[in-house]
Amino acid sequence: MPAYARALLPALAGIRRHRVFTIVLTAAAALRVVTMLGYPPARMYWYDSFAYLHNAVHLRPEQGFHPIGYPLLLRALLHFHSVEVVVALQHTMGLATGVVVYAALRGRGLPGWAAVTASAPVLFDASFLRLEHAVVSDTLFILLVVAATALLVRRPVPSARAAVTAGLLLAGAALTRTIALPLILLVLLGLAVRRVPWRRLAALALSGVLPVAAYAAWYGGVHGRFGVSGTDGVVLWARTMTFADCTVIQPPPDLAPLCPNGTVLDAAGEYV
């Protein structure tokens, strides 16, 4: 038997073992090809997409809503000068997320049909396809969080390597979307409840916190304030506008202009 044929045998055996998922994954890939052909070159959102692209070209901490994680990915693809390359990679990331979900659940002993069912939303839901086909950070963020979670649930007690890798993935997620910052603490608490040895917890904490701290220091050197975003107060205020009642709060006159103005459709976004 030729050497290349012998090298293919493990892959063919894996396909036979996971035949149903292979069929599902192929269908999901075909759906993404149709999406790219039907909606070229990519969806662009104001102002997020253009802010990400600008930050990728002029690489520095942005004072707005977007930390550096996703612009770093765009920077790596800058040589191609093509948003189609960006969304092609993101569609591949979407497929990879489905693979990670399936592999993690199979590794924990779930039957094939259950693991395929759990991976189906990320592979076929139109919302995921839309995000993958846009120049926005969501697909990268989802893959990072799912991959970190999969590493930590592979075994009852994650190895030191898995803990460090998961910490780096969570740090990447936090530097992609700041909403992931609390996840590092939540993961540490969850592992502590599972009585994971403190050395593993320390390894995850250091690998998760140090990259974020380094970026926060860079941000502070540029903007004079240690942090990863300059819009925390704006976002918090905008969210409260969806339920704040100034007839009860009775703010002083200088704060009264910050009261809700009656916007109800996509209220938080409109207030931002």
XYZ file of C-alpha atoms in Angstrom:
272
model
C 0.000 0.000 0.000
C 1.399 3.431 -0.929
C 2.548 5.672 1.920
C -0.058 8.363 1.156
C -2.823 5.743 1.312
C -1.604 4.523 4.703
C -1.596 8.144 5.925
C -5.226 8.537 4.863
C -6.450 5.469 6.729
C -6.830 7.174 10.161
C -8.775 10.038 8.554
C -11.067 7.625 6.707
C -11.621 5.664 9.907
C -12.554 8.884 11.698
C -15.047 9.797 8.968
C -16.683 6.372 9.209
C -16.869 6.652 12.993
C -18.457 10.094 12.822
C -20.365 9.629 9.571
C -23.473 11.568 10.582
C -21.516 14.571 11.820
C -19.362 14.522 8.679
C -22.520 14.771 6.560
C -23.871 17.594 8.741
C -20.553 19.463 8.618
C -20.402 19.130 4.821
C -23.912 20.553 4.512
C -22.979 23.441 6.800
C -19.896 24.166 4.690
C -21.994 24.149 1.516
C -24.413 26.609 3.133
C -21.512 28.956 3.808
C -20.332 28.724 0.216
C -23.842 29.684 -0.930
C -23.821 32.593 1.536
C -20.538 33.938 0.199
C -21.713 33.592 -3.409
C -25.104 35.153 -2.693
C -23.998 38.129 -0.585
C -20.604 39.352 -1.792
C -18.342 40.656 -0.479
C -19.403 41.025 3.201
C -21.843 42.767 5.518
C -20.513 46.061 6.881
C -22.033 47.558 10.016
C -21.789 51.222 10.915
C -19.839 52.066 12.840
C -18.331 48.809 14.128
C -16.953 47.355 10.903
C -15.221 50.562 9.867
C -13.823 51.146 13.355
C -12.372 47.621 13.385
C -10.785 48.101 9.961
C -9.372 51.500 10.892
C -7.890 50.078 14.086
C -6.348 47.181 12.159
C -4.522 49.601 9.862
C -3.585 52.092 12.606
C -2.886 49.578 15.362
C -3.333 51.230 18.752
C -5.762 51.010 21.698
C -9.089 52.536 20.705
C -10.838 54.761 23.224
C -14.245 53.601 22.021
C -16.010 50.279 22.294
C -13.529 47.982 20.566
C -10.450 46.484 22.227
C -7.555 45.137 20.210
C -8.402 41.428 19.756
C -10.387 41.509 16.523
C -8.267 44.251 14.906
C -5.238 41.991 15.479
C -6.937 39.277 13.426
C -7.727 41.788 10.681
C -4.149 43.037 10.850
C -2.904 39.500 10.185
C -5.061 39.450 7.027
C -4.185 42.971 5.920
C -1.848 41.688 3.199
C -4.848 40.316 1.272
C -6.693 43.688 1.223
C -9.992 41.786 1.002
C -12.966 41.572 3.324
C -13.944 38.411 1.431
C -10.868 36.719 2.895
C -11.971 37.911 6.333
C -15.462 36.437 6.056
C -14.122 33.226 4.477
C -11.928 32.763 7.541
C -14.868 33.577 9.816
C -17.071 31.017 8.087
C -14.295 28.512 8.719
C -14.288 29.600 12.361
C -18.024 28.946 12.508
C -17.459 25.418 11.246
C -14.617 24.989 13.731
C -16.905 26.051 16.575
C -19.357 23.330 15.585
C -16.522 20.792 15.498
C -15.338 21.851 18.962
C -18.852 21.508 20.407
C -19.282 18.072 18.855
C -15.837 16.834 19.930
C -16.234 18.115 23.498
C -19.591 16.408 23.970
C -18.451 13.146 22.388
C -15.417 13.248 24.652
C -17.720 13.477 27.663
C -19.566 10.363 26.569
C -22.639 11.761 24.820
C -24.013 9.670 21.952
C -23.417 10.882 18.421
C -26.981 12.031 17.797
C -26.946 14.232 20.925
C -23.593 15.816 20.060
C -24.745 16.481 16.473
C -27.949 18.066 17.758
C -26.014 20.336 20.132
C -23.671 21.487 17.372
C -26.476 22.160 14.870
C -27.391 25.714 15.996
C -23.928 27.161 15.455
C -23.667 25.327 12.126
C -27.063 26.231 10.647
C -28.705 29.120 12.512
C -29.042 32.175 10.268
C -27.906 34.486 13.064
C -24.518 32.785 13.219
C -24.198 32.837 9.430
C -24.946 36.561 9.384
C -22.298 37.275 12.008
C -19.733 35.147 10.206
C -20.416 37.069 6.996
C -19.867 40.469 8.606
C -16.769 42.397 9.607
C -17.565 42.184 13.317
C -15.875 40.423 16.232
C -18.639 38.021 17.281
C -17.446 34.900 15.446
C -13.910 35.159 16.825
C -15.305 35.806 20.303
C -17.621 32.785 20.171
C -14.861 30.445 18.993
C -12.485 31.602 21.749
C -15.054 31.127 24.516
C -16.269 27.757 23.201
C -12.712 26.474 22.772
C -11.778 27.516 26.327
C -14.879 25.852 27.730
C -14.223 22.658 25.761
C -10.686 22.440 27.137
C -11.880 22.821 30.712
C -14.604 20.155 30.485
C -12.522 17.477 28.757
C -11.504 16.037 32.142
C -12.836 16.421 35.679
C -9.499 18.089 36.525
C -7.921 19.957 33.597
C -4.206 19.503 33.010
C -1.802 22.376 33.587
C -1.448 22.832 29.819
C -5.221 22.919 29.366
C -5.560 25.465 32.191
C -2.925 27.773 30.680
C -4.368 27.450 27.174
C -7.895 28.098 28.416
C -6.678 31.166 30.276
C -5.037 32.522 27.122
C -8.204 31.852 25.122
C -10.326 33.674 27.704
C -7.855 36.561 27.689
C -8.208 36.692 23.928
C -11.983 36.704 24.300
C -11.800 39.564 26.817
C -9.584 41.543 24.455
C -12.069 40.872 21.660
C -15.217 41.821 23.551
C -14.994 43.269 27.053
C -18.096 41.372 28.153
C -15.786 38.354 28.566
C -13.803 39.976 31.382
C -16.039 38.489 34.130
C -15.753 35.050 32.508
C -12.196 34.628 33.790
C -13.399 35.075 37.381
C -16.471 32.892 36.830
C -14.359 30.087 35.376
C -11.966 30.266 38.319
C -14.870 30.071 40.760
C -16.353 27.124 38.875
C -13.054 25.243 38.924
C -12.578 26.022 42.620
C -15.973 24.476 43.358
C -14.791 21.384 41.450
C -11.773 21.322 43.803
C -9.225 21.779 41.052
C -5.694 22.046 42.557
C -4.661 25.598 43.328
C -1.633 25.413 41.020
C -3.937 24.844 38.048
C -6.130 27.723 39.182
C -3.078 29.962 39.490
C -1.877 28.950 36.025
C -5.250 29.783 34.492
C -5.503 33.055 36.418
C -2.050 34.228 35.349
C -2.473 33.277 31.700
C -5.890 34.922 31.674
C -5.052 38.114 33.524
C -1.540 38.988 32.343
C -2.424 39.620 28.649
C -5.381 41.767 29.700
C -3.222 43.680 32.185
C -0.546 44.240 29.529
C -3.124 45.664 27.136
C -4.618 47.807 29.908
C -1.147 49.223 30.586
C -0.699 49.966 26.860
C -4.130 51.589 26.843
C -3.124 53.662 29.872
C 0.072 54.806 28.174
C -1.948 56.047 25.192
C -5.053 57.435 26.900
C -3.850 58.171 30.444
C -6.214 55.696 32.102
C -5.542 52.048 32.999
C -8.297 50.026 31.300
C -9.396 48.212 28.171
C -12.233 50.508 27.090
C -13.174 54.135 27.494
C -16.941 53.712 27.178
C -17.949 51.829 30.323
C -19.968 54.751 31.674
C -21.714 55.378 28.349
C -22.755 51.741 28.014
C -23.989 51.523 31.601
C -26.021 54.716 31.202
C -27.488 53.559 27.883
C -28.603 50.265 29.415
C -30.308 52.013 32.329
C -32.243 54.185 29.882
C -34.334 51.123 28.957
C -35.962 51.131 32.423
C -35.035 54.349 34.274
C -38.000 56.410 35.523
C -37.013 60.016 36.190
C -40.360 60.759 37.857
C -39.149 58.479 40.630
C -35.439 59.302 40.486
C -36.005 63.075 40.317
C -32.462 63.985 39.211
C -31.079 67.509 39.670
C -31.528 69.910 36.739
C -27.979 69.432 35.426
C -28.597 65.664 35.058
C -32.173 65.881 33.768
C -31.048 65.871 30.084
C -29.757 62.337 30.692
C -33.277 61.037 31.361
C -34.988 58.729 28.817
C -36.393 60.586 25.824
C -39.006 58.037 24.804
C -36.880 55.856 22.482
C -38.124 52.264 22.675
C -36.858 50.621 19.475
C -33.289 49.331 19.989
C -33.239 51.743 22.881
C -29.793 51.044 24.339
C -28.134 51.292 20.941
C -29.934 54.512 20.126
C -28.859 56.100 23.403
C -25.235 55.115 22.782
